[in-house]
Coordinates of C-alpha atoms and ligand atoms in Angstrom, one line a residue:
X252 CA 114.9 139.8 128.7
X253 CA 114.8 139.4 132.3
X254 CA 115.6 142.7 134.1
X255 CA 118.6 142.7 136.6
X256 CA 117.7 141.8 140.1
X257 CA 119.1 145.2 141.2
X258 CA 116.7 147.0 139.0
X259 CA 114.2 148.1 141.7
X260 CA 111.8 150.1 139.4
X261 CA 110.1 148.0 136.6
X262 CA 107.8 151.0 135.3
X263 CA 109.6 150.7 131.9
X264 CA 109.2 146.9 131.9
X265 CA 105.4 147.2 132.6
X266 CA 105.0 149.7 129.9
X267 CA 106.8 147.6 127.4
X268 CA 105.3 144.2 128.2
X269 CA 101.6 145.0 129.0
X270 CA 99.5 146.0 126.0
X271 CA 97.9 149.5 125.8
X272 CA 94.5 147.9 126.7
X273 CA 95.8 146.2 129.8
X274 CA 97.6 149.3 130.9
X275 CA 94.4 151.2 130.3
X276 CA 92.5 148.9 132.7
X277 CA 95.4 148.9 135.2
X278 CA 95.3 152.7 135.1
X279 CA 91.6 152.9 135.8
X280 CA 92.2 150.5 138.8
X281 CA 95.0 152.6 140.2
X282 CA 93.2 155.8 139.6
X283 CA 90.0 154.5 141.5
X284 CA 92.3 153.1 144.2
X285 CA 94.1 156.4 144.7
X286 CA 90.7 158.1 145.1
X287 CA 89.8 155.5 147.8
X288 CA 93.2 155.8 149.5
X289 CA 94.0 152.4 148.8
X290 CA 97.1 150.8 147.4
X291 CA 97.3 148.2 144.5
X292 CA 100.1 145.6 143.6
X293 CA 100.7 143.3 141.0
X294 CA 101.5 139.8 142.8
X295 CA 101.8 136.1 142.2
X296 CA 102.1 134.4 138.9
X297 CA 101.7 137.8 137.0
X298 CA 104.8 139.3 138.4
X299 CA 106.9 135.9 138.1
X300 CA 105.8 135.5 134.6
X301 CA 106.6 139.1 133.8
X302 CA 110.1 138.7 135.2
X303 CA 110.7 135.5 133.3
X304 CA 109.6 137.2 130.2
X305 CA 106.7 134.9 129.7
X306 CA 103.3 135.9 128.4
X307 CA 101.0 137.1 131.1
X308 CA 97.5 136.7 130.0
X309 CA 95.6 137.7 133.1
X310 CA 96.5 140.1 136.0
X311 CA 96.7 139.1 139.7
X312 CA 96.3 142.3 142.0
X313 CA 96.5 142.6 145.7
X314 CA 94.7 145.5 147.3
X315 CA 95.5 147.0 150.6
X316 CA 91.8 147.8 151.2
X317 CA 88.5 146.6 149.9
X318 CA 89.1 144.5 146.6
X319 CA 85.5 143.8 146.0
X320 CA 84.4 147.5 146.3
X321 CA 87.3 148.7 144.2
X322 CA 86.5 146.2 141.6
X323 CA 82.9 147.3 141.5
X324 CA 83.8 151.0 141.3
X325 CA 86.2 150.3 138.3
X326 CA 83.6 148.0 136.7
X327 CA 80.9 150.8 136.8
X328 CA 83.4 153.4 135.4
X329 CA 84.7 151.3 132.4
X330 CA 81.4 149.4 131.8
X331 CA 82.7 145.8 132.6
X332 CA 81.5 143.1 134.7
X333 CA 82.6 141.8 138.1
X334 CA 82.3 138.6 139.9
X335 CA 82.7 138.9 143.6
X336 CA 83.7 136.2 146.0
X337 CA 83.0 138.0 149.2
X338 CA 83.8 135.2 151.4
X339 CA 87.4 135.4 150.3
X340 CA 87.5 139.1 150.0
X341 CA 88.3 138.7 146.1
X342 CA 86.8 139.9 142.9
X343 CA 87.2 139.2 139.2
X344 CA 86.9 142.0 136.7
X345 CA 86.3 141.1 133.3
X346 CA 87.4 143.7 130.8
X347 CA 86.9 142.2 127.3
X348 CA 89.1 139.2 127.0
X349 CA 91.2 140.5 130.0
X350 CA 90.5 138.9 133.6
X351 CA 91.8 140.8 136.4
X352 CA 91.8 139.1 139.9
X353 CA 91.8 141.5 142.8
X354 CA 92.4 140.2 146.3
X355 CA 92.5 141.8 149.5
X356 CA 96.0 141.8 150.9
X357 CA 95.9 139.5 153.9
X358 CA 97.6 137.7 156.7
X359 CA 96.8 134.1 157.1
X360 CA 97.0 131.7 160.2
X361 CA 96.8 128.0 160.0
X362 CA 94.5 126.8 162.9
X363 CA 96.0 123.3 162.3
X364 CA 98.1 121.7 159.7
X365 CA 96.2 121.0 156.4
X366 CA 93.3 123.1 157.5
X367 CA 92.1 126.1 155.5
X368 CA 93.7 129.2 156.9
X369 CA 91.9 131.9 158.9
X370 CA 92.3 135.4 156.9
X371 CA 92.8 138.9 158.1
X372 CA 93.3 142.2 156.1
X373 CA 97.2 142.9 156.2
X374 CA 100.0 144.9 154.3
X375 CA 101.4 143.8 151.2
X376 CA 104.7 142.5 153.0
X377 CA 102.4 140.3 155.2
X378 CA 100.4 139.2 152.2
X379 CA 103.7 138.0 150.4
X380 CA 105.0 136.1 153.6
X381 CA 101.8 133.9 153.5
X382 CA 102.7 132.6 149.9
X383 CA 104.1 129.3 148.8
X384 CA 107.3 129.9 147.2
X385 CA 109.8 132.9 146.9
X386 CA 109.2 133.2 143.2
X387 CA 105.5 133.6 143.8
X388 CA 106.2 136.1 146.5
X389 CA 107.2 139.3 144.7
X390 CA 105.0 142.3 144.3
X391 CA 105.2 145.3 142.0
X392 CA 103.5 148.5 143.2
X393 CA 101.3 150.0 140.5
X394 CA 99.8 152.8 142.5
X395 CA 100.9 156.4 141.8
X396 CA 103.4 157.9 142.2
X397 CA 105.3 154.6 143.1
X398 CA 104.3 152.9 139.8
X399 CA 106.9 150.0 139.1
X400 CA 108.4 149.8 142.4
X401 CA 109.4 146.2 143.3
X402 CA 108.7 144.7 146.7
X403 CA 110.7 141.6 147.1
X404 CA 111.3 141.1 150.9
X405 CA 111.9 137.2 150.4
X406 CA 114.5 137.6 147.7
X407 CA 112.3 135.9 145.1
X408 CA 114.1 137.7 142.3
X409 CA 117.4 136.0 143.1
X410 CA 115.6 132.7 143.2
X411 CA 114.0 133.3 139.6
X412 CA 117.6 134.0 138.5
X413 CA 119.0 131.1 140.0
X414 CA 115.9 129.0 138.9
X415 CA 115.1 127.7 142.3
X416 CA 111.8 126.7 144.0
X417 CA 112.2 127.7 147.6
X418 CA 109.5 127.7 150.4
X419 CA 109.3 130.6 152.7
X420 CA 109.6 128.8 155.9
X421 CA 110.2 125.3 157.3
X422 CA 106.4 124.9 158.1
X423 CA 105.2 125.5 154.6
X424 CA 104.5 122.1 153.4
X425 CA 103.2 121.0 156.9
X426 CA 100.6 124.0 156.9
X427 CA 99.4 123.2 153.2
X428 CA 100.5 120.0 151.7
X429 CA 99.0 120.8 148.4
X430 CA 102.1 123.2 148.0
X431 CA 104.0 119.8 147.4
X432 CA 102.2 119.4 144.2
X433 CA 102.4 123.0 143.2
X434 CA 106.2 123.0 143.8
X435 CA 106.6 119.8 141.5
X436 CA 104.4 121.8 138.8
X437 CA 106.5 124.7 138.8
X438 CA 109.6 122.7 139.0
X439 CA 108.6 120.8 135.8
X440 CA 107.0 123.8 134.0
X441 CA 110.0 126.1 134.3
X442 CA 112.5 123.5 134.4
X443 CA 113.8 124.9 137.9
X444 CA 115.3 122.9 140.7
X445 CA 114.0 122.5 144.2
X446 CA 116.3 124.3 146.5
X447 CA 118.2 121.8 148.6
X448 CA 116.4 122.3 152.0
X449 CA 113.0 122.9 150.2
X450 CA 113.5 119.3 148.6
X451 CA 114.4 117.8 151.9
X452 CA 111.3 119.4 153.6
X453 CA 109.0 118.2 150.7
X454 CA 110.2 114.6 150.9
X455 CA 109.9 114.8 154.6
X456 CA 106.2 116.0 154.4
X457 CA 105.1 113.9 151.2
X458 CA 103.0 111.6 153.5
X459 CA 101.1 114.7 154.7
X460 CA 99.3 114.6 151.5
X461 CA 97.4 111.6 152.9
X462 CA 95.3 114.0 155.1
X463 CA 94.3 116.3 152.3
X464 CA 90.7 116.0 151.0
X465 CA 90.1 114.4 147.6
X466 CA 88.7 117.7 146.2
X467 CA 91.9 119.5 146.9
X468 CA 94.2 116.8 145.7
X469 CA 92.0 116.4 142.5
X470 CA 92.2 120.1 141.9
X471 CA 96.0 119.9 141.9
X472 CA 95.9 117.1 139.6
X473 CA 93.5 118.9 137.2
X474 CA 96.0 121.7 137.1
X475 CA 98.8 119.3 136.4
X476 CA 96.7 118.0 133.2
X477 CA 97.1 121.7 132.0
X478 CA 100.8 121.6 132.0
X479 CA 102.6 121.3 128.7
X480 CA 104.2 118.0 129.8
X481 CA 102.4 116.7 132.8
X482 CA 104.3 113.5 132.9
X483 CA 107.5 115.5 134.1
X484 CA 105.4 116.5 137.2
X485 CA 104.3 112.8 137.8
X486 CA 107.8 111.6 137.3
X487 CA 109.1 114.1 140.0
X488 CA 106.2 113.2 142.2
X489 CA 107.1 109.4 142.0
X490 CA 110.7 110.2 142.7
X491 CA 109.8 112.3 145.8
X492 CA 107.4 109.6 147.2
X493 CA 104.3 111.8 146.6
X494 CA 102.4 109.6 144.3
X495 CA 102.1 106.8 146.8
X496 CA 100.8 109.4 149.4
X497 CA 97.9 110.2 147.0
X498 CA 97.1 106.5 146.6
X499 CA 99.2 103.5 147.4
X500 CA 98.7 101.8 144.2
X501 CA 100.1 104.7 142.0
X502 CA 103.4 104.5 140.4
X503 CA 105.1 106.1 137.4
X504 CA 107.7 105.0 135.0
X505 CA 109.0 105.8 131.5
X506 CA 106.3 103.8 129.9
X507 CA 103.7 105.8 131.5
X508 CA 105.4 108.9 130.4
X509 CA 105.5 107.8 126.8
X510 CA 101.8 107.2 127.0
X511 CA 101.2 110.7 127.9
X512 CA 103.5 112.1 125.1
X513 CA 101.5 109.7 122.6
X514 CA 98.1 111.0 123.7
X515 CA 99.4 114.4 122.9
X516 CA 100.7 113.3 119.4
X517 CA 97.3 112.0 118.8
X518 CA 95.6 115.2 119.6
X519 CA 93.9 113.4 122.5
X520 CA 95.4 115.0 125.6
X521 CA 92.3 115.8 127.4
X522 CA 92.1 115.7 131.2
X523 CA 90.0 112.5 131.1
X524 CA 92.4 110.7 128.9
X525 CA 95.3 111.8 131.2
X526 CA 93.5 110.7 134.1
X527 CA 92.7 107.2 132.6
X528 CA 96.4 106.8 131.8
X529 CA 97.4 108.0 135.2
X530 CA 95.4 105.1 136.7
X531 CA 96.0 102.6 133.8
X532 CA 98.1 100.2 135.7
X533 CA 96.0 100.0 138.8
X534 CA 94.0 96.7 139.3
X535 CA 90.1 97.0 139.8
X536 CA 90.2 97.5 143.6
X537 CA 92.8 100.2 143.4
X538 CA 90.8 102.0 140.6
X539 CA 87.7 101.9 143.1
X540 CA 90.0 103.2 145.8
X541 CA 91.4 106.1 143.5
X542 CA 87.9 107.0 142.5
X543 CA 86.9 107.5 146.1
X544 CA 90.2 109.0 147.1
X545 CA 89.8 111.7 144.5
X546 CA 86.1 112.1 144.8
X547 CA 86.0 111.7 141.1
X548 CA 82.9 112.8 139.0
X549 CA 80.9 110.2 137.3
X550 CA 82.3 110.9 133.9
X551 CA 85.9 110.8 135.2
X552 CA 85.3 107.6 137.0
X553 CA 83.8 106.2 133.8
X554 CA 86.8 107.0 131.7
X555 CA 89.1 105.3 134.1
X556 CA 86.9 102.1 134.5
X557 CA 86.2 101.9 130.8
X558 CA 89.9 102.1 130.0
X559 CA 90.4 99.3 132.5
X560 CA 87.8 97.2 130.9
X561 CA 89.1 97.9 127.5
X562 CA 92.5 96.4 128.4
X563 CA 91.1 93.1 128.0
X564 CA 89.0 93.9 125.0
X565 CA 91.6 95.4 122.7
X566 CA 93.6 92.2 122.1
X567 CA 90.5 90.8 120.4
X568 CA 90.8 93.5 117.6
X569 CA 94.3 92.8 116.7
X570 CA 93.9 89.9 114.4
X571 CA 94.4 90.8 110.7
X572 CA 91.1 89.4 109.6
X573 CA 89.1 91.4 112.1
X574 CA 86.5 93.5 110.2
X575 CA 85.9 97.2 110.9
X576 CA 82.3 96.3 112.0
X577 CA 83.8 93.8 114.7
X578 CA 86.0 96.6 116.0
X579 CA 83.1 98.7 116.2
X580 CA 80.9 96.2 117.9
X581 CA 83.8 95.6 120.7
X582 CA 84.3 99.2 121.2
X583 CA 80.9 100.9 121.1
X584 CA 79.5 101.5 124.7
X585 CA 83.0 102.4 126.0
X586 CA 83.8 106.1 126.6
X587 CA 85.8 107.6 123.9
X588 CA 88.1 109.0 126.3
X589 CA 89.0 105.5 127.4
X590 CA 89.4 104.3 123.9
X591 CA 91.8 107.2 123.3
X592 CA 93.6 106.3 126.6
X593 CA 94.1 102.7 125.3
X594 CA 95.2 103.9 121.9
X595 CA 98.0 105.9 123.7
X596 CA 98.8 103.0 125.8
X597 CA 99.1 100.3 123.3
X598 CA 102.4 99.3 121.8
X599 CA 100.7 97.4 118.9
X600 CA 100.7 99.3 115.6
X601 CA 97.5 97.4 114.2
X602 CA 95.6 98.1 117.6
X603 CA 96.9 101.7 117.4
X604 CA 95.6 102.0 113.8
X605 CA 92.2 100.3 114.5
X606 CA 91.5 102.5 117.6
X607 CA 92.5 105.6 115.7
X608 CA 90.1 104.8 112.8
X609 CA 87.3 103.9 115.2
X610 CA 87.7 107.3 117.1
X611 CA 88.1 109.4 113.9
X612 CA 85.8 107.6 111.5
X613 CA 84.2 104.3 112.4
X614 CA 82.2 105.2 115.4
X615 CA 80.3 107.9 113.5
X616 CA 79.4 105.8 110.5
X617 CA 75.6 105.5 110.2
X618 CA 73.6 104.1 107.1
X619 CA 71.9 106.5 104.7
X620 CA 68.5 104.8 105.1
X621 CA 66.5 105.4 108.2
X622 CA 63.3 103.7 109.8
X623 CA 61.1 105.6 107.5
X624 CA 62.9 104.6 104.3
X625 CA 63.0 101.0 105.6
X626 CA 59.1 100.9 106.0
X627 CA 59.0 102.3 102.4
X628 CA 60.8 99.2 101.5
X629 CA 58.2 96.9 103.2
X630 CA 59.9 96.3 106.5
X631 CA 57.4 96.1 109.3
X632 CA 57.8 98.4 112.2
X633 CA 59.4 96.7 115.2
X634 CA 62.6 95.2 116.3
X635 CA 63.5 94.3 112.7
X636 CA 64.1 97.9 111.9
X637 CA 66.8 98.4 114.5
X638 CA 68.4 95.0 113.5
X639 CA 68.5 96.0 109.8
X640 CA 69.9 99.5 110.4
X641 CA 72.6 97.8 112.5
X642 CA 73.3 95.4 109.6
X643 CA 73.4 98.2 107.3
X644 CA 75.8 100.0 109.4
X645 CA 78.0 97.1 109.5
X646 CA 77.8 96.8 105.7
X647 CA 78.8 100.3 105.4
X648 CA 81.7 99.7 107.8
X649 CA 82.9 96.9 105.8
X650 CA 82.7 98.4 102.5
X651 CA 79.7 96.3 101.3
X652 CA 77.6 99.5 100.9
X653 CA 78.9 102.7 99.6
X654 CA 75.9 104.4 98.2
X655 CA 72.2 104.8 99.2
X656 CA 71.3 102.4 96.3
X657 CA 73.8 99.8 97.6
X658 CA 71.9 100.0 100.8
X659 CA 68.4 99.7 99.2
X660 CA 69.8 96.5 97.2
X661 CA 70.9 95.0 100.3
X662 CA 67.7 95.5 102.1
X663 CA 65.9 93.9 99.3
X664 CA 68.1 91.0 99.2
X665 CA 67.7 90.4 102.9
X666 CA 64.1 90.7 102.8
X667 CA 64.0 88.3 99.7
X668 CA 66.1 85.7 101.6
X669 CA 64.0 85.9 104.7
X670 CA 60.9 85.6 102.6
X671 CA 59.4 88.7 104.0
X672 CA 58.6 91.1 101.0
X673 CA 60.0 92.1 97.8
Ligands
LIG895 P1 99.7 129.3 137.5 O1 100.5 129.9 136.5 O2 99.9 127.9 137.8 O3 98.4 129.8 137.5 P2 100.0 131.1 139.8 O4 101.1 131.6 140.5 O5 99.2 132.3 139.0 O6 100.4 130.1 138.8 P3 97.6 130.4 141.2 O7 97.2 129.1 141.7 O8 96.7 131.1 140.5 O9 99.0 130.4 140.7 O10 98.0 131.3 142.6 C1 98.1 132.7 142.7 C2 99.2 133.0 143.7 O11 98.5 132.8 144.9 C3 100.5 132.1 143.7 O12 101.5 132.8 142.8 C4 100.8 132.2 145.0 O13 101.6 133.3 145.4 C5 99.6 132.2 145.8 N1 99.1 130.8 146.2 C6 98.3 130.0 145.5 N2 98.1 128.8 146.1 C7 98.9 129.0 147.3 C8 99.0 128.2 148.5 N3 98.5 126.7 148.4 N4 99.7 128.4 149.4 C9 100.4 129.7 149.5 N5 100.2 130.5 148.3 C10 99.5 130.3 147.4

């Protein structure tokens, strides 16, 4: 249950919701911070998810002080490991399966819109006021003796209760347009609404995404693929004019949404499959443009390009008389992610069935005989070996060979008919 907004001490909620192990690590951090005269707060998604009653897997902490040194002190004491990111004043403490992110509480200033901010140490209230949305700008003090005190200067709890995504100031999307995609993600994930003024600002600044680097936009898309139903984010992005700002060819409709849902039903909802479906309707030039725009890796670009190429191929495997070996021949060489994307995209039951069998079964079929056993049957070394192995694979795929003996018999017959040996 979500505690009432008026409840300004959540000590009992923390003790109830965090496991003894997590409370133990948190206790070690706050004790060490006390000795160093530093204060520590739970912040960000951790607080939001705690208040929503959702599971909180990792901890986000803000430290008024030196987060990296604090993390190291605690790690030495409890025998865990730390990865420090000195440039950002942050550190990640790994205690068993629990990951704790510690960040220096900070103020931020944007030298120009869309640029990365300049950072300075600050108080927790300043740290909260640099954040993206009110629901992410709530802190819970975990230092003693104020353990559990809520710090909510921007009324984030009221927005959590009203299920609203609200920016902290009018310049928020202009300063950092990636917040546009973050807003749509939270909206879809929690089934929240954009607060009216925030929605107007979001639409007004959708175009600002054009100026954001490919790496940053790609990162936001990658986080979108991790959502339970990414298509909800993309639908909202389409409605707000955001997709066209990422790339002019991109558009979203209910068919595209159905494809995403189908990929999940097939158990094939990987980032590469989502990406290939995201770009499915683009023409070749637009695919090239998107690959550049998002600075995609070679593997990701291949999934998109192969899915594009396969669109013309899959029709050829729809005829009832097409043999499994012909399906394999048509599809081998394309990335399996692209095949999975095409399967999610097709409306044809027969193509769906064949692509599914290709992915689950046919593409891994190999003959039992190998080069050595062929030599034992009198096949000369050289290109014949590869060709015969291929024929055996096809025979196995098409049900003409089931056992090793079947394969041996086939090879003998082929050799006899080519007059080679016996
Ligand atoms: P998720 O559940 O999606 O991981 P999260 O809230 O933990 O949500 P992170 O991206 O891990 O999200 O960021 C942690 C916190 O840092 C956020 O809750 C938010 O307060 C702040 N934050 C992250 N990105 C931005 C941004 N672009 N602008 C302002 N604040 C941000």
